[in-house]
XYZ file of N, CA and C in Angstrom:
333
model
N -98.952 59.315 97.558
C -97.783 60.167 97.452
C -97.565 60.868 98.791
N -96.502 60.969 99.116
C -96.012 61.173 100.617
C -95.275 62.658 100.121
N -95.590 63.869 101.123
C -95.688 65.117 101.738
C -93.842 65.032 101.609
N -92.878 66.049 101.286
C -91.140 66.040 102.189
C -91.735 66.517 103.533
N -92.608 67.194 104.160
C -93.154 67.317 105.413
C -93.128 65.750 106.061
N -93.464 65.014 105.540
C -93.885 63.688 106.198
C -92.246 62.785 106.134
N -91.886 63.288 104.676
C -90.615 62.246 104.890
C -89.518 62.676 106.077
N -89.572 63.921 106.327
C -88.069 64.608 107.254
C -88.847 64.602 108.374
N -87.520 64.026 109.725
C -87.697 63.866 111.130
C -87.332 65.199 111.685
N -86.932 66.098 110.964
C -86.575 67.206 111.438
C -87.776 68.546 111.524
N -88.029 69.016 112.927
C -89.141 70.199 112.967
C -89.370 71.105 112.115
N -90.317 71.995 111.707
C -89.882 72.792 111.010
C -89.016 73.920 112.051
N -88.664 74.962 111.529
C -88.065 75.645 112.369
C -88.855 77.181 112.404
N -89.233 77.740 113.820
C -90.682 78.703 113.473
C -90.189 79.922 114.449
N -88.981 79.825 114.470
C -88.430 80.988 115.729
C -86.511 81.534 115.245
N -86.619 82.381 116.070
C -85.185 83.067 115.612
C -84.277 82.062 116.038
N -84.410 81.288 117.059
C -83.202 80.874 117.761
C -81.834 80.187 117.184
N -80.821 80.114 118.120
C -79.740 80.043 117.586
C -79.631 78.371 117.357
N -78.559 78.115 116.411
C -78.457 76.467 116.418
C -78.324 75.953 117.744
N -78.356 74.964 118.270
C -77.784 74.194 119.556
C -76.569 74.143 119.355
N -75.840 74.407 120.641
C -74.533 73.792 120.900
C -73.852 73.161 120.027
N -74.803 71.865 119.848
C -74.268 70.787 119.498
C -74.049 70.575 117.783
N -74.897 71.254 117.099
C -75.153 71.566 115.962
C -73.910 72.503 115.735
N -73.681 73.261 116.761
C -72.635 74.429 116.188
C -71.199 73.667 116.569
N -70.942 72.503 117.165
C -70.304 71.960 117.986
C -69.178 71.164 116.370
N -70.604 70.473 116.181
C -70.190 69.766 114.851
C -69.794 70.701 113.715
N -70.505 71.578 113.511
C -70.251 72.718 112.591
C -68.486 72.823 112.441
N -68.277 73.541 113.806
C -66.730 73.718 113.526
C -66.043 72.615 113.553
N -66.200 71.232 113.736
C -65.473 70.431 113.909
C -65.204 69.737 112.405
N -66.332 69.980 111.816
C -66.083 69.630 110.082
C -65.469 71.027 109.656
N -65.675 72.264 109.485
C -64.563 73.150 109.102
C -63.749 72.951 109.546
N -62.812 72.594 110.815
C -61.443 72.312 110.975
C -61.217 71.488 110.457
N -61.656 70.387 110.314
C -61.203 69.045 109.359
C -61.098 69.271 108.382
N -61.588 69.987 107.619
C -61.591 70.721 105.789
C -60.417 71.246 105.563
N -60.287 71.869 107.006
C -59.008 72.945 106.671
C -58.036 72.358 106.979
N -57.772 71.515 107.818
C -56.841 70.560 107.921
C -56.328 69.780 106.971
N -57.358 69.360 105.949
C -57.218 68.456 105.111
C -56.750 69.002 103.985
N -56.984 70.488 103.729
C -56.407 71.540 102.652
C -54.895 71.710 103.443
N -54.564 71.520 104.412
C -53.310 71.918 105.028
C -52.192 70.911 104.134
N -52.848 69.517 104.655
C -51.852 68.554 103.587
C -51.913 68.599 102.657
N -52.822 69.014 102.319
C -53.042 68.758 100.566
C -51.593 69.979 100.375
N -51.985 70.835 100.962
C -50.983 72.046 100.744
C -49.314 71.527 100.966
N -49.128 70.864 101.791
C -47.841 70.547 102.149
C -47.509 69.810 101.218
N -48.402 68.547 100.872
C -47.731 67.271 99.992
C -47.672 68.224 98.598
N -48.240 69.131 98.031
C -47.983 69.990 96.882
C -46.593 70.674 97.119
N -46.574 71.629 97.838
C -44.877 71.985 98.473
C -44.115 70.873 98.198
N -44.124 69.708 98.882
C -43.153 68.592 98.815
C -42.583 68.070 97.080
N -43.961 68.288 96.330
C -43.737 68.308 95.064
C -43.362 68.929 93.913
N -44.005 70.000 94.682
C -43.193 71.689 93.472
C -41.443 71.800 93.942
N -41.024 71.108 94.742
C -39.522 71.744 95.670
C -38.423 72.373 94.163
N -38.659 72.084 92.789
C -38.172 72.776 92.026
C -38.027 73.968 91.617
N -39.363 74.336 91.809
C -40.311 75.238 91.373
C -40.512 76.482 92.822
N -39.028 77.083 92.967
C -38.804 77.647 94.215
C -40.346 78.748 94.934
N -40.619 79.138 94.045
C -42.064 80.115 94.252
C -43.421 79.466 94.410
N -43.377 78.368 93.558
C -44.999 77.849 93.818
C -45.308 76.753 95.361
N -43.368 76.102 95.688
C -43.186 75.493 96.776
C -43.072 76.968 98.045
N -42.876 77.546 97.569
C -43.235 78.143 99.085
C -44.269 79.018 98.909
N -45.353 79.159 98.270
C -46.699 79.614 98.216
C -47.382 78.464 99.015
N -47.201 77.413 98.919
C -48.044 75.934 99.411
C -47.295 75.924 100.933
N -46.109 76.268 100.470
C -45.283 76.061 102.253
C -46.308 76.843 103.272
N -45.875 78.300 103.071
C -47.132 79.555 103.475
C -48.085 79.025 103.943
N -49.210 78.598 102.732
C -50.310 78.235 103.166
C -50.373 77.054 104.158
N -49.545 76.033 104.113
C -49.331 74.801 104.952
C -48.601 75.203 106.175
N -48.258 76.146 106.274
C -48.184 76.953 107.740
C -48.995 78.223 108.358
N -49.438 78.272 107.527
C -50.175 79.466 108.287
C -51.884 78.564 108.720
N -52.030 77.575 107.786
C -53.705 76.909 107.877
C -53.872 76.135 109.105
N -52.803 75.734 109.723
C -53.442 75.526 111.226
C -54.048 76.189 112.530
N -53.119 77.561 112.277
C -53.480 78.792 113.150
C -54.925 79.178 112.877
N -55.144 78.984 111.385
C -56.413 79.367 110.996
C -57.302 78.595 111.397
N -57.250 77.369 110.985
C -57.973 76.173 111.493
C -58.603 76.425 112.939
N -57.567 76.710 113.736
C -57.794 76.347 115.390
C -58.644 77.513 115.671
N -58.673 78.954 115.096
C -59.142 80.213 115.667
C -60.763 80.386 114.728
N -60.610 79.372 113.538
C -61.832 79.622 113.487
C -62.988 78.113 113.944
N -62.485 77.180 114.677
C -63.020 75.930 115.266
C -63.416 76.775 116.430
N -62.300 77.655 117.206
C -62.923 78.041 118.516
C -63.363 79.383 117.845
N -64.441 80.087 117.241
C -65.069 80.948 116.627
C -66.750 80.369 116.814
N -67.409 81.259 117.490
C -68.758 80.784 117.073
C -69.520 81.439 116.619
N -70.596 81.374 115.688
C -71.349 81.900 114.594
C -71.792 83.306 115.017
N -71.598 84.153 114.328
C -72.328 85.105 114.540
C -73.893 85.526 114.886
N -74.124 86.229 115.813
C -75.021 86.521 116.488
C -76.420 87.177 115.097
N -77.326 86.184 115.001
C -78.160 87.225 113.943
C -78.619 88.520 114.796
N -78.730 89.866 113.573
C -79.236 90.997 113.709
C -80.765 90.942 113.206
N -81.794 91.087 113.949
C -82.997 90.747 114.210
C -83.371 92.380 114.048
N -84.474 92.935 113.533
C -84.825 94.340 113.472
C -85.590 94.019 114.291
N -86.347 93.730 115.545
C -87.301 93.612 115.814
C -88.049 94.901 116.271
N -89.713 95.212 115.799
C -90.259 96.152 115.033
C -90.969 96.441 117.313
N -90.234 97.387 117.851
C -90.659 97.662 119.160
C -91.379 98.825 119.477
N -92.760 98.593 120.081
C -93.437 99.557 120.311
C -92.581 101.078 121.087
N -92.470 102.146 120.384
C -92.427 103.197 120.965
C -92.877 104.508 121.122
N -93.103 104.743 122.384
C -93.858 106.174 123.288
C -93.966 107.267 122.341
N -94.506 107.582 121.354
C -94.276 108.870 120.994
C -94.332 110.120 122.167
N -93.354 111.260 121.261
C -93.090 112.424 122.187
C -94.586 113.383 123.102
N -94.399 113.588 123.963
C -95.252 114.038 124.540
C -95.837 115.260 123.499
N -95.283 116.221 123.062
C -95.973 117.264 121.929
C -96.772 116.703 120.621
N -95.980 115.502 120.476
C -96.781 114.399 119.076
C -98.121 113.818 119.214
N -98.239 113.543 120.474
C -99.502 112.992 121.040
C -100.519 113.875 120.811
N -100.088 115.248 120.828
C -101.272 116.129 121.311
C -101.667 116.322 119.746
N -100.569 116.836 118.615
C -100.746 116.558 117.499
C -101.537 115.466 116.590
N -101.301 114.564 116.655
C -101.335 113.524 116.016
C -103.186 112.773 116.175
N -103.384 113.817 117.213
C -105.038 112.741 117.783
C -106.066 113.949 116.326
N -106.495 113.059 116.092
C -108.068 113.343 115.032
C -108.753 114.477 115.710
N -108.810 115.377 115.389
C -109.730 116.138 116.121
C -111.328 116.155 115.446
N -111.862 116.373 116.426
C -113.306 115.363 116.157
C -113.989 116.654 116.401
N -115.364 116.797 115.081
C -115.936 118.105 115.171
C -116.917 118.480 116.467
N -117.085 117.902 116.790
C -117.947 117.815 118.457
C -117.259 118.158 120.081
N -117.343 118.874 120.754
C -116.680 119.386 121.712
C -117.155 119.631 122.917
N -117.455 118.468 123.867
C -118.382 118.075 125.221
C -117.838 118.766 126.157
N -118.234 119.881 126.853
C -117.928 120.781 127.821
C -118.856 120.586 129.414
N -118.253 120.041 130.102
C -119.248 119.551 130.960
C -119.159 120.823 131.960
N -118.687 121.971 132.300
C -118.709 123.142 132.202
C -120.145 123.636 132.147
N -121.183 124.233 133.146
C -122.328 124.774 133.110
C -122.146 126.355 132.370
């Protein structure tokens, strides 16, 4: 019996980084095509409701406005992840003095 580790050519993935280019490249290039393809769908519906004065220009609308959309979100690229990353910081100089264990023993090198 064979591992899905063993069957997929693909790495695992072990870091924040962003997709490649090319990955994001294709990304938008199949959402514009989707939306494109909802564009006609939208128009050839318009073409068919033309009786039906309200539902043909709800489809009109959308079959004009979905290319603008199309194009602005093809040239759109993915949002940047927000990473908390957990960064060492300086506590305040008065905290320091606070914050240390005070230890019952008190070495006075002081004669």
């Amino acid at each position: 019996m064979t591992s899905s580790r063993e069957t997929r050519n693909e790495p695992v993935l072990i870091t924040e980084a962003q997709p490649s280019l090319g990955d994001q490249h294709a990304a938008r290039k199949k959402r514009y095509v989707i939306t494109m393809l909802i564009r006609i769908v939208s128009v050839v519906l318009a073409a068919i409701f033309y009786q039906t004065l309200w539902l043909m220009a709800i489809f009109a609308v959308l079959g004009t406005v979905l290319p603008w959309i199309a194009v602005v979100m093809a040239n759109d690229r993915p949002p940047k992840k927000k990473l908390d990353v957990n960064r060492y910081r300086v506590p305040a100089p008065d905290r320091i003095l606070e914050s240390r264990p005070s230890s019952g023993r008190v070495i006075d090198s002081e004669p």
